[in-house]
PDB file of C-alpha atoms in Angstrom:
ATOM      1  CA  UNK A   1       0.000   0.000   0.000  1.00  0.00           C
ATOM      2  CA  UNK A   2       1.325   3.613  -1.227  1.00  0.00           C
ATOM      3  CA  UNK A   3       2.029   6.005   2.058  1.00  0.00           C
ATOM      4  CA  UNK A   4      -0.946   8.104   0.207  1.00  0.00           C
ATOM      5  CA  UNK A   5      -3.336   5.517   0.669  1.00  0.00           C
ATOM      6  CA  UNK A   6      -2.145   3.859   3.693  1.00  0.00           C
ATOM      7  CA  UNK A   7      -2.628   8.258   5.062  1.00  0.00           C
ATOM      8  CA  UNK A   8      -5.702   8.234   3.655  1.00  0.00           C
ATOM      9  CA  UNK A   9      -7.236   5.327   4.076  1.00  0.00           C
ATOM     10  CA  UNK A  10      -6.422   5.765   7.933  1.00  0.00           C
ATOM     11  CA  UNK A  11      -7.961   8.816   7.977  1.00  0.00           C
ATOM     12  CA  UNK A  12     -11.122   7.671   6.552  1.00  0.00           C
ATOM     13  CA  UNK A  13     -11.529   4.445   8.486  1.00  0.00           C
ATOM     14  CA  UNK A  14     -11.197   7.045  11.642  1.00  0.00           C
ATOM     15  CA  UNK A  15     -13.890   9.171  10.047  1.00  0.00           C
ATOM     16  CA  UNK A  16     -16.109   6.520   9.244  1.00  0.00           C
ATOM     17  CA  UNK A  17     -15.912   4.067  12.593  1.00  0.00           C
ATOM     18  CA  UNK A  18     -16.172   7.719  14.621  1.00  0.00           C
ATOM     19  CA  UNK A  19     -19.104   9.126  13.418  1.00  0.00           C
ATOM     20  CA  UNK A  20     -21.132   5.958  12.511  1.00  0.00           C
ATOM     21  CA  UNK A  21     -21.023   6.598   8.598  1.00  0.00           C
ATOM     22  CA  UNK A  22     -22.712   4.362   5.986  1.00  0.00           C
ATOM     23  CA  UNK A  23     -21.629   3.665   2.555  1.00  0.00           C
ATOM     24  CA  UNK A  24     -24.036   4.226  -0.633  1.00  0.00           C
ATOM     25  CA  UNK A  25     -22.992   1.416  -2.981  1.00  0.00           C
ATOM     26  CA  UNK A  26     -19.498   0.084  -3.520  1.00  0.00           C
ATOM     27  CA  UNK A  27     -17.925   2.258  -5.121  1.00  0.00           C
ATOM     28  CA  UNK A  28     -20.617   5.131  -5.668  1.00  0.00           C
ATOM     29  CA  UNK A  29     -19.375   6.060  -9.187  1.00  0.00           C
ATOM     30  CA  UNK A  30     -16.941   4.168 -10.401  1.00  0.00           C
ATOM     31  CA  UNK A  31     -14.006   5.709 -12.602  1.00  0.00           C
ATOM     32  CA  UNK A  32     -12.013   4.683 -15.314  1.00  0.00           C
ATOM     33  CA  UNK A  33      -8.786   5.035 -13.271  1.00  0.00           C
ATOM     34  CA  UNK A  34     -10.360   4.515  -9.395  1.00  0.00           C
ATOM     35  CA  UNK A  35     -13.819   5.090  -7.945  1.00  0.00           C
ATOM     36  CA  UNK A  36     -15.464   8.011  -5.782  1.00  0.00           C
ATOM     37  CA  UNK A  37     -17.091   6.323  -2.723  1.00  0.00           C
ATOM     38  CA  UNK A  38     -20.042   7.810  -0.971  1.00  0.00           C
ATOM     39  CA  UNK A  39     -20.981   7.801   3.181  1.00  0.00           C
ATOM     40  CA  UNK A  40     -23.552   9.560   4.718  1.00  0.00           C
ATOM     41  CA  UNK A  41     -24.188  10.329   8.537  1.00  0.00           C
ATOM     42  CA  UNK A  42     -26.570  11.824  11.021  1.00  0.00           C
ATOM     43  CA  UNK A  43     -24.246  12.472  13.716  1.00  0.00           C
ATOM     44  CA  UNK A  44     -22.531  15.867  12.620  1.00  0.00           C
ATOM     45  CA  UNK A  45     -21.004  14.193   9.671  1.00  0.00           C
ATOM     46  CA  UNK A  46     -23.796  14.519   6.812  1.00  0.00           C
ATOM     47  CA  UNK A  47     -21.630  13.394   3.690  1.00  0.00           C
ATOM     48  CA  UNK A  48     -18.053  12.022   2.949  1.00  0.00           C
ATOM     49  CA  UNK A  49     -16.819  12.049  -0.491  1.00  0.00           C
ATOM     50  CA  UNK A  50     -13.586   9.775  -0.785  1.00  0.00           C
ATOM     51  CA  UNK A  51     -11.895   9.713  -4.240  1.00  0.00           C
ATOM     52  CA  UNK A  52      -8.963   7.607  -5.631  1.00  0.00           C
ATOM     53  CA  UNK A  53      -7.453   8.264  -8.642  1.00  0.00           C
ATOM     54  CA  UNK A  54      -4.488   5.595  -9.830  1.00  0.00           C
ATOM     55  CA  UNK A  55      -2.817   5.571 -12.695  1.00  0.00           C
ATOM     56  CA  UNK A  56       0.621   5.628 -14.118  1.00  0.00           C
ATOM     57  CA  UNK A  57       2.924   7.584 -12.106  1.00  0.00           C
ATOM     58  CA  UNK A  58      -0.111   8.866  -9.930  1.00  0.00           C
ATOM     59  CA  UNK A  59      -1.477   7.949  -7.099  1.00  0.00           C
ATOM     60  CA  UNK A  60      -3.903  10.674  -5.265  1.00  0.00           C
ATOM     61  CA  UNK A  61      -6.490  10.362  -2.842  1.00  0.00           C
ATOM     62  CA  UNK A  62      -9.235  12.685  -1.786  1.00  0.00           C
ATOM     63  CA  UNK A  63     -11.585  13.023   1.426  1.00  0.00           C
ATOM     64  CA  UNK A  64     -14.246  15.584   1.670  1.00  0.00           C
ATOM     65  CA  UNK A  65     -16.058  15.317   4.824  1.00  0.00           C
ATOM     66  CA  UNK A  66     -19.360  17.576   4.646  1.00  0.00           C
ATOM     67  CA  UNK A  67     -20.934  18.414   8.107  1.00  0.00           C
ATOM     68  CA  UNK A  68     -24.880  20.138   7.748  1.00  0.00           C
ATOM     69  CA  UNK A  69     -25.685  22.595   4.969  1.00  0.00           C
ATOM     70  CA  UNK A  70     -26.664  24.806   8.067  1.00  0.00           C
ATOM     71  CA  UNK A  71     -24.163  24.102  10.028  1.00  0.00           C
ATOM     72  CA  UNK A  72     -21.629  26.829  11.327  1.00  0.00           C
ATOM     73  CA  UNK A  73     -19.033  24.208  12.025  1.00  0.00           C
ATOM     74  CA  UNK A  74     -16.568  23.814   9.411  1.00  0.00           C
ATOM     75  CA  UNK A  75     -15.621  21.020   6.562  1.00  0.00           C
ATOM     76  CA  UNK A  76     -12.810  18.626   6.733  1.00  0.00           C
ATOM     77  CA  UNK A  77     -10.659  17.977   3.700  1.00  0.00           C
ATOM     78  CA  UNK A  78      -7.414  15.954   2.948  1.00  0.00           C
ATOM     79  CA  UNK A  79      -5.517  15.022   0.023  1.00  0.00           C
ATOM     80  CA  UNK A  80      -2.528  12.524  -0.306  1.00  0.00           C
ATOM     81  CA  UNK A  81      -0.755  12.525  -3.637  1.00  0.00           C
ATOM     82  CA  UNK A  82       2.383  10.473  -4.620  1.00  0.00           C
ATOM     83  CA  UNK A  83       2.978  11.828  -8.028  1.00  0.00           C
ATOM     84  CA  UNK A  84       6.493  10.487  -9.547  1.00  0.00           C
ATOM     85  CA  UNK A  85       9.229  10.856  -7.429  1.00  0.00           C
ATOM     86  CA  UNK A  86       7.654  13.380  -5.152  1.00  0.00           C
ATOM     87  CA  UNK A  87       4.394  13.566  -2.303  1.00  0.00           C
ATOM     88  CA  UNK A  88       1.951  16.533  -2.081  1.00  0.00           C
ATOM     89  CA  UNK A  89      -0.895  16.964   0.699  1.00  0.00           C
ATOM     90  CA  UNK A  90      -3.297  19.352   1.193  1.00  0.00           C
ATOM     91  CA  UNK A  91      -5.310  19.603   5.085  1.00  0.00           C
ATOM     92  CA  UNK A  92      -7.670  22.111   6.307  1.00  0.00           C
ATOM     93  CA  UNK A  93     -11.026  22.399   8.164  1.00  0.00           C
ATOM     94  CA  UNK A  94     -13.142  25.138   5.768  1.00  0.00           C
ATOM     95  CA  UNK A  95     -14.682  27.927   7.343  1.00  0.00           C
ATOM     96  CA  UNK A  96     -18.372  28.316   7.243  1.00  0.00           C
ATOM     97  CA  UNK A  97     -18.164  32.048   7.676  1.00  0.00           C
ATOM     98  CA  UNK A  98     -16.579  35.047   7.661  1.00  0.00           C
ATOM     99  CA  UNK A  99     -13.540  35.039   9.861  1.00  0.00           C
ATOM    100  CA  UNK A 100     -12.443  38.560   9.918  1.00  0.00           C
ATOM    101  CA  UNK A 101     -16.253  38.990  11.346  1.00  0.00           C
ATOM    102  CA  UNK A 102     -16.584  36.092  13.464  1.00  0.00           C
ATOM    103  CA  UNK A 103     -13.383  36.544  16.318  1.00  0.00           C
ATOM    104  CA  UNK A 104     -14.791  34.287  18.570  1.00  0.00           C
ATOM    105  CA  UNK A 105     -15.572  31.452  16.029  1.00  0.00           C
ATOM    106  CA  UNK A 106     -12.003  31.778  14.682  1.00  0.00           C
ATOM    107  CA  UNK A 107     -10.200  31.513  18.161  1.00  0.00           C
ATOM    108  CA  UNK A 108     -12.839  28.107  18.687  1.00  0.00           C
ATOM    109  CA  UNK A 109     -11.982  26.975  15.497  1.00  0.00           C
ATOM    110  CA  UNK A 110      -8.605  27.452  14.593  1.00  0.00           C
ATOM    111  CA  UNK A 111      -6.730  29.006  17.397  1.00  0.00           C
ATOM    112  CA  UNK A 112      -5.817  25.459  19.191  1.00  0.00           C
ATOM    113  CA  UNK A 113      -4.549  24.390  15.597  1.00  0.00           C
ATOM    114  CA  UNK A 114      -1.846  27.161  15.764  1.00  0.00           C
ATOM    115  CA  UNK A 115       1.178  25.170  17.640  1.00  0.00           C
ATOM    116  CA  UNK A 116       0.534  22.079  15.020  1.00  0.00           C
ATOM    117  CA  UNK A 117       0.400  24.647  11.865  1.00  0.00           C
ATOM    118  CA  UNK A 118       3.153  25.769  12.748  1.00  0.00           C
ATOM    119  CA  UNK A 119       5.400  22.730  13.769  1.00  0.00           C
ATOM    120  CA  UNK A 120       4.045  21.217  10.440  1.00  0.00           C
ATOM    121  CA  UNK A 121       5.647  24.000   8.292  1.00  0.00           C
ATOM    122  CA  UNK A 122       8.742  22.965   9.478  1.00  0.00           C
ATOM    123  CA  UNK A 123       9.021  19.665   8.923  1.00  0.00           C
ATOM    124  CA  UNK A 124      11.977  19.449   7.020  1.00  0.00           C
ATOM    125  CA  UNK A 125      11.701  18.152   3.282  1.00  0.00           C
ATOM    126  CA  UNK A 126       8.617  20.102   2.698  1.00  0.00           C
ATOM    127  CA  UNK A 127       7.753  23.062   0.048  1.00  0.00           C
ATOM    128  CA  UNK A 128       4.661  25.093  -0.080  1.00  0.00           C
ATOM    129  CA  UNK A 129       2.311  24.284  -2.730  1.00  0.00           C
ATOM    130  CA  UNK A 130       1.533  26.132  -5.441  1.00  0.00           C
ATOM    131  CA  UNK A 131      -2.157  28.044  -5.134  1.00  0.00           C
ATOM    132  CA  UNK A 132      -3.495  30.641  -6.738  1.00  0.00           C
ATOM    133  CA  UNK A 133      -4.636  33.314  -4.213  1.00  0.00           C
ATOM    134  CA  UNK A 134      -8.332  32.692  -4.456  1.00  0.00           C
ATOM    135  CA  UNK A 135      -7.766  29.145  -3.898  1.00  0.00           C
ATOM    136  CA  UNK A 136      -6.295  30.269  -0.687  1.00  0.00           C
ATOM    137  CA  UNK A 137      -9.054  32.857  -0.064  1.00  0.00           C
ATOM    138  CA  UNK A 138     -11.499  29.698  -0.043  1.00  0.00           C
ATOM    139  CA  UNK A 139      -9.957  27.877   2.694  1.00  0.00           C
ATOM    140  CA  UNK A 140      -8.263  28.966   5.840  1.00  0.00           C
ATOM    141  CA  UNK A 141      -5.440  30.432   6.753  1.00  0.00           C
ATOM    142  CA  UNK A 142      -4.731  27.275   9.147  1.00  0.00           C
ATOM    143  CA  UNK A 143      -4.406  25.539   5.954  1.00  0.00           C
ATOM    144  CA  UNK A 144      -1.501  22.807   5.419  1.00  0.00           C
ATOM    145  CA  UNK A 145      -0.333  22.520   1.455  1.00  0.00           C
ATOM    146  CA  UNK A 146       2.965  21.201   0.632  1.00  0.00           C
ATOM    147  CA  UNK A 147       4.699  18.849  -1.483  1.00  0.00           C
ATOM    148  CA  UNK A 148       6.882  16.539   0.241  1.00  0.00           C
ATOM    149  CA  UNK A 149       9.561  13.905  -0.052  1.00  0.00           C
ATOM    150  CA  UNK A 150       9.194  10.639   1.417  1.00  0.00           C
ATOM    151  CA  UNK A 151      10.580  11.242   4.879  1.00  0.00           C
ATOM    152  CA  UNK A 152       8.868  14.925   5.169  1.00  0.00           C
ATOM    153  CA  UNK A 153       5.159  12.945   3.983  1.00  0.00           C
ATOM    154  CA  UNK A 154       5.844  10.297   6.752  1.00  0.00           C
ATOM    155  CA  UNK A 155       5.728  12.917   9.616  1.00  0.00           C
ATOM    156  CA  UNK A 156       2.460  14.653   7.969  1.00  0.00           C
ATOM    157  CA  UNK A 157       0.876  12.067   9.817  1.00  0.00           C
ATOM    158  CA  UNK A 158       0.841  13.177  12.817  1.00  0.00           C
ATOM    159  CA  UNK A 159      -0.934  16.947  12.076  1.00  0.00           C
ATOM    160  CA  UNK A 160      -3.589  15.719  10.101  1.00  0.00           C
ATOM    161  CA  UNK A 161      -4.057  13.099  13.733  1.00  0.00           C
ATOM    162  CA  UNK A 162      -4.275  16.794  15.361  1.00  0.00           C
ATOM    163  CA  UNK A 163      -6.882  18.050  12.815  1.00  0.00           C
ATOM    164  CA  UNK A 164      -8.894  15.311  12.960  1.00  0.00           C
ATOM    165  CA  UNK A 165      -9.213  15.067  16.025  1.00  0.00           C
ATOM    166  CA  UNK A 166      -9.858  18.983  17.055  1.00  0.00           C
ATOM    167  CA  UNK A 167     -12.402  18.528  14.319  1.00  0.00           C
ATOM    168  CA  UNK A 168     -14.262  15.678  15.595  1.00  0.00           C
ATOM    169  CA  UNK A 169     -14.569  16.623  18.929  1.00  0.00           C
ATOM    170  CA  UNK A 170     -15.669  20.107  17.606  1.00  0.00           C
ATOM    171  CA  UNK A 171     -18.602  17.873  16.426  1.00  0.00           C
ATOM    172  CA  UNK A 172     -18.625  15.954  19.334  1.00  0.00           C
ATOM    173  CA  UNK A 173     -19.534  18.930  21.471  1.00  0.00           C
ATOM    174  CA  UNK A 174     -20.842  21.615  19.561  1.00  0.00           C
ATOM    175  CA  UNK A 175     -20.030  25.552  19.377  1.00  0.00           C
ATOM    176  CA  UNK A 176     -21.483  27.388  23.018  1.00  0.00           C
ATOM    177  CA  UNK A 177     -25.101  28.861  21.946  1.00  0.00           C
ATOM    178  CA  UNK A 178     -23.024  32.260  23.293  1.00  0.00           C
ATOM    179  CA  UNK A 179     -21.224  31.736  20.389  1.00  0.00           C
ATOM    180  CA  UNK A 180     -23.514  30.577  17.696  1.00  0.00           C
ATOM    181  CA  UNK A 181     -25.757  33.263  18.760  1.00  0.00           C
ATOM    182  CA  UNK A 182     -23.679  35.696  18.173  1.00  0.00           C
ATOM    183  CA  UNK A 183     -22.152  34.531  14.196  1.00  0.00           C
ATOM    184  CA  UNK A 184     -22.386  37.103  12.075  1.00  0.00           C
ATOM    185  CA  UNK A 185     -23.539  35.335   8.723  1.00  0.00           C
ATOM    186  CA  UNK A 186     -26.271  35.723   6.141  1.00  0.00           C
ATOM    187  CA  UNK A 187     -27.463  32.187   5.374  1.00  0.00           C
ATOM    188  CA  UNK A 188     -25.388  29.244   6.458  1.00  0.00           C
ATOM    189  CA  UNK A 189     -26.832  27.099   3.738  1.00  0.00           C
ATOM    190  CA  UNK A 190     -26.529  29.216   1.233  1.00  0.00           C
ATOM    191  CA  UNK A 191     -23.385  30.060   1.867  1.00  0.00           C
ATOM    192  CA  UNK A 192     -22.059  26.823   1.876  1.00  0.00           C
ATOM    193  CA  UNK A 193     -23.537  26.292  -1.640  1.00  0.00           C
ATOM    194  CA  UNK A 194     -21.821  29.354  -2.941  1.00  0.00           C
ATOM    195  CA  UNK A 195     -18.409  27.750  -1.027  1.00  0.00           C
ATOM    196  CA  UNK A 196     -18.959  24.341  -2.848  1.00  0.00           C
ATOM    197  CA  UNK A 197     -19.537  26.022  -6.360  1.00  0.00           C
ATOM    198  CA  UNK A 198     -16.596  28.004  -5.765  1.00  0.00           C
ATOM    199  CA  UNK A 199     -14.031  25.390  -4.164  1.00  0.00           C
ATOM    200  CA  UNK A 200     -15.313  22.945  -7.229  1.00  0.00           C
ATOM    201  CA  UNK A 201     -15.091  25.154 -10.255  1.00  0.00           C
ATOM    202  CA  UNK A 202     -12.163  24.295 -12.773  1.00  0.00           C
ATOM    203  CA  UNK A 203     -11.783  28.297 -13.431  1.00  0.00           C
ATOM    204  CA  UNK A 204     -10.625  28.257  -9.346  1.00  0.00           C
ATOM    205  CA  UNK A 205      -8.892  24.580  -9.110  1.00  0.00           C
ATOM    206  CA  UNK A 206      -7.373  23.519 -11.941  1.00  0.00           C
ATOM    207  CA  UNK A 207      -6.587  19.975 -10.629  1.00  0.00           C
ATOM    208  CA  UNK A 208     -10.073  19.162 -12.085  1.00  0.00           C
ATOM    209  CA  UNK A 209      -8.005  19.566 -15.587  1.00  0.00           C
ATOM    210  CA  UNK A 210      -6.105  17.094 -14.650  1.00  0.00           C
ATOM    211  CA  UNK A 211      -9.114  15.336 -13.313  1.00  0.00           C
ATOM    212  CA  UNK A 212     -11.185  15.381 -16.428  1.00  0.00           C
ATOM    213  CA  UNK A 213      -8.156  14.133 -18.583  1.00  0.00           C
ATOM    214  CA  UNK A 214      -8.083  11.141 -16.999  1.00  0.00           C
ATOM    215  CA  UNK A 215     -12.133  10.349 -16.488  1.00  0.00           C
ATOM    216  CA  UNK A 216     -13.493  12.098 -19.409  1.00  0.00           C
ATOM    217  CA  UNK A 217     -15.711  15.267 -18.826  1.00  0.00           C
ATOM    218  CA  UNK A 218     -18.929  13.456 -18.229  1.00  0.00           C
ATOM    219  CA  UNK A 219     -17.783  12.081 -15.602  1.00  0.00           C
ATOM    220  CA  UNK A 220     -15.910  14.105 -14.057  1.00  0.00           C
ATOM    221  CA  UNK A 221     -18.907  17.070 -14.019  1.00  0.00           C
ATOM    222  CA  UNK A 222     -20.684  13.756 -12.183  1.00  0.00           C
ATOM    223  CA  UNK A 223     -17.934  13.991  -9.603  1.00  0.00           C
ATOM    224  CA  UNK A 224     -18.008  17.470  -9.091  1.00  0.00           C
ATOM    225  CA  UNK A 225     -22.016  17.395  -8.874  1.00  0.00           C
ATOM    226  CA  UNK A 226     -21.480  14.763  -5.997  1.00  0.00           C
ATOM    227  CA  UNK A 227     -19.405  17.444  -4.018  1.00  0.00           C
ATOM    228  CA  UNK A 228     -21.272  20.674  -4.889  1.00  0.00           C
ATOM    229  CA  UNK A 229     -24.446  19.193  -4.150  1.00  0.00           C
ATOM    230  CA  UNK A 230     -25.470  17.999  -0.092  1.00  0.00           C
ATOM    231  CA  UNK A 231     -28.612  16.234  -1.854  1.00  0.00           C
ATOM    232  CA  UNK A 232     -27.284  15.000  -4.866  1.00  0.00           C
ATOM    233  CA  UNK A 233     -26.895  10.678  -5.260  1.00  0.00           C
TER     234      UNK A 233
END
């Protein structure tokens, strides 16, 4: 098993045994070169998307974990890429609103990830990944995306343990109603569609070039549907 996998497929097991989650077929939509597998949850977890993509010289792996469309509490996301010689890895939990107008939300959220972000940046063997700004304005600024060689990618492990597990007991416990009362947004759910549309869009990520090259562009909009979409099956 590929350290990508073996990363991933760790993290999902975690997600999946933790918050109860049941798989929708086996996998959901199969791919030319992998599958996309579908869970879905009741317990603060609504959706994981898991995607595998191996081919030639590629092996990538993808985990969206969705919590409610009206939920303040924010998204988990890892990838784990061994593309030729080289590793890449991308781990954040997504805001659900505005930070800049949400202090208190931020220092829940993300303040306790600090001391990790940072002792992750230093692992030695790691160099930041290449992201257009706006890609960057869509996630946080707690966000972890590097490419890695082989001994730098074996001690990622242990800050996407720490995100994980912030994040799940985030679930576990819930923000304070002082604080939830107080979040200054417009409409959660909408929101989060306009987040989805935007995080998903090949004009913002152009990994879903790559993406389409390799399932065809049927499929791949079928892929991107799956993650835009809380309802969609």
């Amino acid at each position: 098993m590929s350290l990508a996998r073996e990363l991933s497929m760790h993290t999902l097991d975690e997600i999946v045994g933790r918050f109860e989650l049941r798989e929708r077929g086996g996998p959901h939509l199969p791919l030319p070169v992998g599958g996309l597998r579908l869970f879905h949850g009741d317990a603060g977890v609504r959706r994981v998307v898991y995607i595998e993509l191996v081919t030639v010289g590629l092996d990538a792996h993808m985990i969206y974990a969705f919590t409610g469309a009206e939920s303040p509490l924010p998204h988990f996301t890892l990838d784990a890429v061994h593309a030729g010689p080289g590793f890449a890895f991308h781990l954040d939990l997504v805001p659900r609103v505005d930070l800049a107008a949400n202090r208190a939300y931020l220092d829940a959220i993300y303040e306790p990830l600090t001391q990790t972000f940072n002792a992750a940046r230093e692992i030695e063997g790691l160099s930041a990944a290449h992201l257009a700004p706006r890609q960057r304005a869509l996630m946080s600024p707690w966000m972890l995306a590097h490419r890695a060689d082989e001994a730098a990618f074996r001690g990622v492990e242990a800050p996407v343990a720490v995100y994980l597990e912030h994040w799940s007991r985030l679930l576990a416990d819930g923000l304070p109603e002082s604080l939830t009362s107080r979040l200054h947004v417009v409409d959660l759910a909408e929101r989060d569609r306009l987040l989805r549309a935007a995080i998903f869009d090949p004009e913002v990520d152009p990994v879903w070039d790559m993406v389409t090259r390799l399932v065809g562009a049927e499929v791949g909009e079928a892929m991107r549907t799956i993650l835009r979409d809380p309802e969609a099956v």
